[in-house]
Coordinates of C-alpha atoms in Angstrom, one line a residue:
X1 CA 13.9 57.4 -118.5
X2 CA 12.1 54.5 -116.8
X3 CA 10.0 55.3 -113.8
X4 CA 10.2 53.5 -110.4
X5 CA 7.3 51.1 -111.3
X6 CA 9.1 49.9 -114.4
X7 CA 12.1 48.9 -112.3
X8 CA 9.8 47.2 -109.8
X9 CA 8.1 45.2 -112.6
X10 CA 11.5 44.1 -113.9
X11 CA 12.4 42.8 -110.5
X12 CA 9.1 41.1 -109.8
X13 CA 10.6 37.6 -109.4
X14 CA 14.1 38.7 -108.2
X15 CA 15.1 38.2 -104.6
X16 CA 17.2 41.3 -104.5
X17 CA 16.4 42.6 -101.0
X18 CA 18.7 40.5 -98.7
X19 CA 17.1 39.5 -95.4
X20 CA 13.6 40.4 -96.5
X21 CA 11.0 38.9 -98.8
X22 CA 11.5 40.9 -102.1
X23 CA 8.2 39.8 -103.6
X24 CA 6.3 41.0 -100.4
X25 CA 8.2 44.3 -100.8
X26 CA 7.0 44.6 -104.4
X27 CA 3.4 43.9 -103.5
X28 CA 3.5 46.4 -100.6
X29 CA 4.9 49.1 -102.8
X30 CA 2.3 48.5 -105.5
X31 CA -0.5 48.6 -102.8
X32 CA 0.7 51.9 -101.6
X33 CA 1.0 53.2 -105.1
X34 CA -2.7 52.3 -105.9
X35 CA -3.8 54.0 -102.7
X36 CA -2.0 57.2 -103.7
X37 CA -3.6 57.0 -107.2
X38 CA -7.0 56.8 -105.6
X39 CA -6.1 59.6 -103.2
X40 CA -5.2 61.8 -106.2
X41 CA -8.4 61.3 -108.2
X42 CA -9.5 64.8 -107.5
X43 CA -6.3 66.1 -109.2
X44 CA -4.5 67.0 -106.0
X45 CA -1.2 65.2 -105.3
X46 CA -0.8 64.5 -101.6
X47 CA 2.4 65.9 -99.9
X48 CA 3.9 63.0 -98.1
X49 CA 6.3 63.0 -95.1
X50 CA 8.1 59.7 -95.1
X51 CA 9.7 58.8 -91.7
X52 CA 9.3 55.0 -91.5
X53 CA 11.9 53.2 -89.3
X54 CA 11.3 49.9 -91.0
X55 CA 13.5 49.8 -94.1
X56 CA 11.0 47.8 -96.1
X57 CA 8.2 50.2 -95.4
X58 CA 10.5 53.2 -96.0
X59 CA 11.7 52.0 -99.4
X60 CA 8.2 50.8 -100.5
X61 CA 6.8 54.2 -99.5
X62 CA 9.6 55.9 -101.4
X63 CA 8.9 53.9 -104.6
X64 CA 5.1 54.4 -104.3
X65 CA 5.4 58.1 -103.8
X66 CA 7.8 58.7 -106.6
X67 CA 5.9 56.5 -109.0
X68 CA 2.7 58.4 -108.3
X69 CA 4.5 61.7 -108.8
X70 CA 3.7 62.9 -105.2
X71 CA 6.1 65.3 -103.5
X72 CA 7.8 63.3 -100.8
X73 CA 9.8 64.5 -97.9
X74 CA 12.4 62.1 -96.5
X75 CA 12.7 62.6 -92.7
X76 CA 14.6 61.2 -89.8
X77 CA 12.2 59.3 -87.6
X78 CA 14.4 60.1 -84.6
X79 CA 14.2 63.9 -84.9
X80 CA 13.1 65.5 -81.6
X81 CA 10.1 67.8 -81.2
X82 CA 12.0 71.0 -81.9
X83 CA 13.2 69.6 -85.2
X84 CA 9.7 68.4 -86.2
X85 CA 8.6 71.9 -85.4
X86 CA 10.9 73.2 -88.1
X87 CA 9.7 70.6 -90.6
X88 CA 6.0 71.0 -90.0
X89 CA 6.3 74.8 -90.3
X90 CA 7.9 74.3 -93.7
X91 CA 5.7 71.4 -95.0
X92 CA 2.0 71.0 -94.9
X93 CA 1.7 67.2 -95.2
X94 CA -1.4 65.4 -96.5
X95 CA 0.0 62.0 -95.5
X96 CA 2.5 61.0 -92.8
X97 CA 4.1 57.6 -93.0
X98 CA 5.7 56.9 -89.7
X99 CA 3.9 56.3 -86.4
X100 CA 6.2 58.4 -84.1
X101 CA 6.2 61.2 -86.6
X102 CA 2.4 61.3 -86.5
X103 CA 2.5 61.5 -82.7
X104 CA 4.9 64.4 -82.9
X105 CA 2.7 66.2 -85.4
X106 CA -0.4 65.9 -83.2
X107 CA 1.5 67.4 -80.3
X108 CA 2.6 70.6 -82.0
X109 CA 0.5 73.7 -82.2
X110 CA 1.4 76.3 -84.8
X111 CA 0.2 78.1 -87.9
X112 CA 1.4 76.2 -91.1
X113 CA 2.2 78.3 -94.1
X114 CA 0.5 76.9 -97.2
X115 CA 2.8 75.7 -99.9
X116 CA 1.8 74.7 -103.5
X117 CA 2.6 71.0 -104.0
X118 CA 5.3 70.4 -106.6
X119 CA 4.9 67.3 -108.7
X120 CA 7.6 64.7 -109.2
X121 CA 9.9 66.1 -106.5
X122 CA 11.9 64.2 -103.9
X123 CA 12.9 66.3 -100.9
X124 CA 16.1 65.1 -99.1
X125 CA 17.0 66.7 -95.7
X126 CA 20.3 68.6 -95.3
X127 CA 21.8 71.1 -93.0
X128 CA 20.9 69.4 -89.7
X129 CA 24.4 69.8 -88.3
X130 CA 24.0 73.6 -88.4
X131 CA 20.8 73.4 -86.3
X132 CA 18.5 74.3 -89.2
X133 CA 16.8 71.5 -91.3
X134 CA 16.2 72.2 -95.0
X135 CA 15.3 70.0 -97.9
X136 CA 17.2 69.8 -101.2
X137 CA 14.8 69.3 -104.1
X138 CA 15.7 66.3 -106.3
X139 CA 13.9 64.3 -108.9
X140 CA 14.0 60.6 -110.0
X141 CA 16.1 61.9 -112.9
X142 CA 18.8 63.7 -110.8
X143 CA 19.1 60.6 -108.6
X144 CA 19.4 58.3 -111.7
X145 CA 22.1 60.6 -113.2
X146 CA 24.1 60.0 -110.0
X147 CA 23.7 56.3 -110.4
X148 CA 24.8 56.4 -114.1
X149 CA 27.8 58.5 -113.3
X150 CA 28.8 56.0 -110.6
X151 CA 28.4 52.9 -112.8
X152 CA 30.3 54.5 -115.6
X153 CA 33.2 55.6 -113.4
X154 CA 33.6 52.1 -111.8
X155 CA 32.8 50.4 -115.2
X156 CA 29.8 48.4 -113.7
X157 CA 26.6 47.0 -115.1
X158 CA 25.2 46.0 -111.7
X159 CA 25.8 47.4 -108.2
X160 CA 25.4 45.3 -105.0
X161 CA 25.2 47.5 -101.9
X162 CA 25.6 46.8 -98.2
X163 CA 23.9 49.7 -96.5
X164 CA 24.5 50.7 -92.8
X165 CA 23.6 54.3 -93.3
X166 CA 20.2 55.9 -92.8
X167 CA 17.9 55.5 -95.9
X168 CA 16.4 59.0 -95.3
X169 CA 19.9 60.5 -95.9
X170 CA 21.3 60.8 -99.4
X171 CA 24.2 58.5 -98.5
X172 CA 21.8 55.6 -97.7
X173 CA 19.2 56.4 -100.3
X174 CA 21.7 56.3 -103.2
X175 CA 22.9 52.9 -102.2
X176 CA 19.3 51.7 -102.7
X177 CA 19.0 53.6 -106.0
X178 CA 22.2 52.0 -107.3
X179 CA 21.2 48.5 -106.5
X180 CA 17.5 48.8 -107.4
X181 CA 18.0 50.4 -110.8
X182 CA 20.9 48.3 -112.0
X183 CA 19.5 44.9 -111.1
X184 CA 21.8 44.5 -108.1
X185 CA 21.2 43.3 -104.6
X186 CA 20.8 45.3 -101.4
X187 CA 21.5 44.4 -97.8
X188 CA 20.2 46.9 -95.1
X189 CA 21.3 46.6 -91.5
X190 CA 21.7 49.2 -88.7
X191 CA 25.4 50.0 -88.0
X192 CA 25.0 49.1 -84.3
X193 CA 23.8 45.6 -85.3
X194 CA 26.8 45.2 -87.6
X195 CA 29.2 46.4 -85.0
X196 CA 27.8 43.9 -82.5
X197 CA 28.5 41.0 -84.9
X198 CA 25.3 40.6 -86.9
X199 CA 26.3 40.1 -90.5
X200 CA 24.1 39.0 -93.4
X201 CA 25.2 36.0 -95.4
X202 CA 26.8 37.8 -98.4
X203 CA 29.9 37.5 -100.5
X204 CA 31.7 40.8 -99.6
X205 CA 33.8 40.7 -102.8
X206 CA 30.6 41.4 -104.8
X207 CA 29.4 44.3 -102.7
X208 CA 30.1 48.0 -102.1
X209 CA 29.7 49.3 -98.5
X210 CA 29.5 53.0 -97.6
X211 CA 30.9 54.3 -94.3
X212 CA 31.6 57.6 -92.5
X213 CA 35.1 57.9 -90.9
X214 CA 33.9 57.1 -87.3
X215 CA 32.3 53.9 -88.6
X216 CA 35.5 52.9 -90.5
X217 CA 37.5 53.4 -87.3
X218 CA 35.2 51.2 -85.3
X219 CA 35.2 48.4 -87.9
X220 CA 39.0 48.6 -88.2
X221 CA 39.2 48.1 -84.5
X222 CA 36.8 45.1 -84.4
X223 CA 36.3 43.5 -87.9
X224 CA 39.2 44.6 -90.2
X225 CA 39.6 41.3 -92.0
X226 CA 35.9 41.1 -92.8
X227 CA 35.9 44.7 -94.1
X228 CA 39.0 44.1 -96.3
X229 CA 37.0 41.5 -98.3
X230 CA 34.6 44.0 -99.8
X231 CA 34.7 45.0 -103.4
X232 CA 35.0 48.7 -102.4
X233 CA 34.6 50.6 -99.2
X234 CA 33.2 54.1 -100.0
X235 CA 34.2 56.7 -97.4
X236 CA 32.6 60.1 -97.1
X237 CA 30.3 62.3 -95.0
X238 CA 33.2 64.0 -93.1
X239 CA 37.0 64.4 -93.4
X240 CA 39.1 61.4 -92.6
X241 CA 42.4 61.9 -90.7
X242 CA 45.7 60.6 -92.0
X243 CA 46.2 58.0 -89.2
X244 CA 42.8 56.4 -90.0
X245 CA 43.8 56.2 -93.7
X246 CA 47.2 54.7 -92.8
X247 CA 45.5 52.1 -90.7
X248 CA 43.0 51.3 -93.5
X249 CA 45.9 50.8 -95.9
X250 CA 47.7 48.6 -93.4
X251 CA 44.7 46.2 -93.5
X252 CA 44.5 46.5 -97.3
X253 CA 41.0 48.0 -97.2
X254 CA 39.9 48.8 -100.7
X255 CA 39.0 52.3 -99.7
X256 CA 37.4 54.8 -102.1
X257 CA 37.5 58.3 -100.6
X258 CA 34.6 60.4 -101.9
X259 CA 33.4 64.0 -102.1
X260 CA 29.8 64.9 -102.5
X261 CA 26.7 66.1 -100.7
X262 CA 23.0 66.0 -100.5
X263 CA 22.7 68.7 -103.2
X264 CA 24.7 66.6 -105.7
X265 CA 22.9 63.3 -104.9
X266 CA 26.0 61.9 -103.1
X267 CA 29.5 61.6 -104.6
X268 CA 30.7 63.6 -107.6
X269 CA 34.4 62.9 -106.9
X270 CA 35.8 59.5 -106.0
X271 CA 39.2 57.9 -105.4
X272 CA 39.5 54.4 -106.8
X273 CA 40.8 51.8 -104.3
X274 CA 43.9 51.0 -106.3
X275 CA 45.0 54.7 -106.1
X276 CA 44.3 54.8 -102.4
X277 CA 46.3 51.6 -101.8
X278 CA 49.2 53.2 -103.7
X279 CA 49.2 56.1 -101.2
X280 CA 46.9 58.7 -102.7
X281 CA 44.8 60.4 -100.0
X282 CA 43.0 62.9 -102.1
X283 CA 39.2 62.8 -102.8
X284 CA 39.9 61.3 -106.3
X285 CA 38.8 62.3 -109.7
X286 CA 35.5 63.8 -111.0
X287 CA 32.7 61.4 -112.0
X288 CA 31.4 61.5 -115.6
X289 CA 28.1 63.1 -114.8
X290 CA 29.7 66.1 -113.1
X291 CA 32.1 69.0 -113.8
X292 CA 34.1 70.6 -110.9
X293 CA 36.1 73.8 -111.2
X294 CA 38.2 75.8 -108.6
X295 CA 37.4 79.5 -108.7
X296 CA 38.2 82.8 -107.1
X297 CA 35.5 84.7 -105.3
X298 CA 35.1 86.7 -108.5
X299 CA 34.5 83.5 -110.5
X300 CA 37.9 83.2 -112.2
X301 CA 38.9 79.6 -112.8
X302 CA 42.2 78.7 -111.1
X303 CA 45.0 76.4 -112.4
X304 CA 46.3 73.3 -110.7
X305 CA 47.6 73.5 -107.1
X306 CA 45.8 76.9 -106.6
X307 CA 43.4 76.9 -103.6
X308 CA 39.9 78.3 -104.3
X309 CA 36.2 77.8 -104.1
X310 CA 34.8 74.5 -105.3
X311 CA 32.2 75.1 -108.0
X312 CA 30.0 72.3 -109.2
X313 CA 27.9 71.5 -112.3
X314 CA 26.2 68.1 -112.5
X315 CA 23.3 66.3 -114.0
X316 CA 22.6 65.1 -110.5
X317 CA 22.5 68.6 -109.0
X318 CA 19.4 69.4 -106.9
X319 CA 16.9 72.0 -108.3
X320 CA 17.1 74.1 -105.1
X321 CA 15.9 74.2 -101.5
X322 CA 12.3 73.6 -100.8
X323 CA 10.1 75.5 -101.6
X324 CA 12.4 77.6 -103.8
X325 CA 14.3 76.6 -107.0
X326 CA 17.0 79.1 -106.4
X327 CA 20.5 77.7 -107.2
X328 CA 22.7 80.4 -108.9
X329 CA 22.9 80.7 -112.7
X330 CA 25.8 82.3 -114.5
X331 CA 25.5 84.5 -117.6
X332 CA 25.1 81.6 -119.9
X333 CA 22.1 80.4 -117.9
X334 CA 24.1 77.4 -116.7
X335 CA 23.2 76.1 -113.2
X336 CA 26.1 75.7 -110.9
X337 CA 26.5 75.3 -107.1
X338 CA 29.1 76.5 -104.7
X339 CA 29.2 74.6 -101.4
X340 CA 31.1 76.0 -98.4
X341 CA 34.3 74.2 -99.5
X342 CA 37.8 75.2 -100.5
X343 CA 40.1 72.9 -102.4
X344 CA 42.5 72.4 -105.4
X345 CA 43.2 70.0 -108.2
X346 CA 46.7 68.6 -108.6
X347 CA 48.4 68.2 -111.9
X348 CA 46.9 64.8 -112.4
X349 CA 43.3 65.9 -111.8
X350 CA 42.9 64.7 -108.2
X351 CA 40.7 66.9 -106.0
X352 CA 42.1 67.9 -102.6
X353 CA 39.8 69.4 -100.0
X354 CA 41.4 72.1 -97.8
X355 CA 38.5 73.0 -95.5
X356 CA 35.3 74.9 -95.3
X357 CA 35.2 78.6 -96.0
X358 CA 32.9 79.4 -93.0
X359 CA 35.2 77.4 -90.7
X360 CA 38.4 79.3 -91.7
X361 CA 40.0 81.0 -88.7
X362 CA 41.9 84.3 -89.1
X363 CA 44.2 84.8 -86.1
X364 CA 46.7 87.6 -86.0
X365 CA 46.1 88.1 -89.7
X366 CA 47.1 84.5 -90.5
X367 CA 44.7 81.9 -92.1
X368 CA 44.2 78.7 -90.2
X369 CA 42.1 75.8 -91.6
X370 CA 40.7 73.6 -88.9
X371 CA 41.1 70.4 -90.9
X372 CA 44.9 70.8 -91.0
X373 CA 45.0 71.3 -87.2
X374 CA 42.6 68.4 -86.5
X375 CA 44.7 66.0 -88.7
X376 CA 47.9 66.9 -86.8
X377 CA 46.2 66.3 -83.5
X378 CA 44.7 63.0 -84.6
X379 CA 48.1 61.9 -85.8
X380 CA 49.5 62.0 -82.2
X381 CA 47.4 59.0 -81.3
X382 CA 46.5 60.7 -78.1
X383 CA 42.9 61.5 -78.9
X384 CA 39.9 59.5 -80.1
X385 CA 38.2 62.5 -81.7
X386 CA 38.8 66.3 -82.1
X387 CA 37.1 69.4 -83.5
X388 CA 39.0 72.7 -84.0
X389 CA 37.1 76.0 -84.1
X390 CA 37.8 79.7 -83.8
X391 CA 36.2 82.2 -81.4
X392 CA 36.4 86.0 -81.3
X393 CA 39.4 87.5 -79.4
X394 CA 40.1 91.1 -78.6
X395 CA 43.8 90.8 -79.2
X396 CA 44.1 88.3 -82.2
X397 CA 40.8 88.7 -83.9
X398 CA 40.1 85.0 -83.4
X399 CA 41.8 82.3 -81.3
X400 CA 42.2 78.6 -82.2
X401 CA 40.4 76.2 -79.8
X402 CA 40.6 72.4 -79.8
X403 CA 37.8 70.3 -78.3
X404 CA 39.0 66.8 -78.0
X405 CA 38.2 63.3 -76.6
X406 CA 41.4 61.9 -75.0
X407 CA 42.4 58.3 -75.5
X408 CA 42.6 57.8 -71.8
X409 CA 42.5 59.9 -68.6
X410 CA 46.3 60.3 -68.5
X411 CA 46.3 62.4 -71.7
X412 CA 46.8 66.1 -70.8
X413 CA 46.7 69.4 -72.7
X414 CA 50.5 69.6 -72.2
X415 CA 51.0 66.2 -73.8
X416 CA 49.1 67.4 -76.9
X417 CA 50.9 70.7 -77.1
X418 CA 54.2 68.9 -77.0
X419 CA 53.1 66.3 -79.6
X420 CA 52.2 68.8 -82.3
X421 CA 55.1 71.3 -81.9
X422 CA 57.0 69.8 -84.8
X423 CA 53.9 69.6 -87.0
X424 CA 52.3 73.0 -86.8
X425 CA 53.7 76.5 -86.7
X426 CA 52.9 78.6 -83.7
X427 CA 49.9 80.5 -84.9
X428 CA 48.1 77.2 -86.0
X429 CA 48.5 75.6 -82.6
X430 CA 45.4 75.8 -80.3
X431 CA 45.5 78.4 -77.6
X432 CA 42.9 76.6 -75.6
X433 CA 42.3 72.8 -75.2
X434 CA 39.0 71.5 -73.9
X435 CA 38.7 67.8 -73.0
X436 CA 35.3 66.2 -73.4
X437 CA 33.8 62.7 -73.2
X438 CA 32.5 62.8 -76.8
X439 CA 31.8 65.3 -79.6
X440 CA 28.2 65.9 -80.7
X441 CA 28.0 64.2 -84.1
X442 CA 25.0 63.2 -86.2
X443 CA 24.5 59.8 -87.8
X444 CA 26.7 60.7 -90.8
X445 CA 29.6 61.7 -88.5
X446 CA 29.2 65.4 -89.0
X447 CA 30.0 67.6 -86.0
X448 CA 27.2 69.9 -84.7
X449 CA 29.1 73.1 -84.7
X450 CA 26.4 75.0 -82.9
X451 CA 26.7 72.8 -79.9
X452 CA 30.5 72.8 -80.1
X453 CA 30.7 76.6 -80.1
X454 CA 28.3 76.8 -77.2
X455 CA 30.3 74.3 -75.3
X456 CA 33.5 76.3 -75.9
X457 CA 31.9 79.6 -75.0
X458 CA 30.6 78.2 -71.7
X459 CA 34.0 76.7 -70.9
X460 CA 35.9 79.9 -71.7
X461 CA 33.4 82.1 -69.6
X462 CA 34.2 79.9 -66.6
X463 CA 37.9 80.8 -66.8
X464 CA 39.2 83.9 -65.1
X465 CA 40.9 86.5 -67.3
X466 CA 40.2 84.9 -70.7
X467 CA 40.8 87.3 -73.5
X468 CA 38.1 86.1 -75.9
X469 CA 35.6 88.7 -76.9
X470 CA 32.4 86.7 -76.4

């Protein structure tokens, strides 16, 4: 497979980076690459933390590091000191690209555990929503396998991407990879700039755009006609609610619902826009570079319409979590990965996500999946956002709790209770309702469950005679 420099040489005279000087980008990447080569003359590959805010510097650094075979850790430049503490205790960097990151590094005192550098590895952050940052270990080959699966699935030779997601995150990085390696164009702009009306001069019908549900909702409220002109709108990162999908269909948005994660180098299952516009709200079908099965806890493969544990094999699968290559292997020595997700395939091979195993609530012996309850609450049109969790209870084992952002100050708990009576049976309805101004979500739209749980615990402890066993 061609290395990053080969792709860079192929694009030497191509203005592919919209809004920036592509030739200047190429020169900058080559300059960084030569610096790394000189740095590595003694045989040691420098470990690099890449946390540049400027997209050109970030992408040039990424190309240079991967071309030189240096282990590179992609990082969020906006992480706070406690998060950098986690990163620097895990990684002993030789080079830090990112001024703010360097300042944070110099302000932290700790003993760093020595790690042996691993050549030709790309570390992509994951797990931030749980409060603990870790890095999935990828290679240029695993990322390229994802690109090849994507282009084959959509029958494309070239991919043009409009990126509003962070480049350090797999969802943003893979947009770059698809465009860079297929000869396509790439436009990069912060989502806040797009939302405020700053739009690059592109022909949307030639471009893919990737969004998370909260971004889709905002663009539908402000720029639905503009969004509807895209070739495809990829949607992932967090579950989308039915009302949002109905609204997208109403505006004829060419939506492609996706299922994937950092460990799989983004999507491995995708819904084609034509199927979505025909009313299909599943995650779609499996891409060519992956194999997905639904299994029991004992590993037995389940038939259609049977809910079980999602199990993944893919050419784009990460090698493990830094510093360990530790994904499970079965008896045939085949690597597979089981995320914390439950789902099922229907008779036509479409994957449906039910919820997360760790989020399942057992109340009074009955199973409750938060996604189902959240979808019912969103459908009422009385809330802007909602998260459903379970907390220990001495009578029921767990109780269902809804933390929600009301549409306006007039919306009450009683309004919501009445609105969902016909949609959810009694044991699925939240026992407690907590109104908040906003939910803690990261840049990809994922809820920080650690903060949500603490918020709910604090709220419950302030109430007299609550039955929860906290």
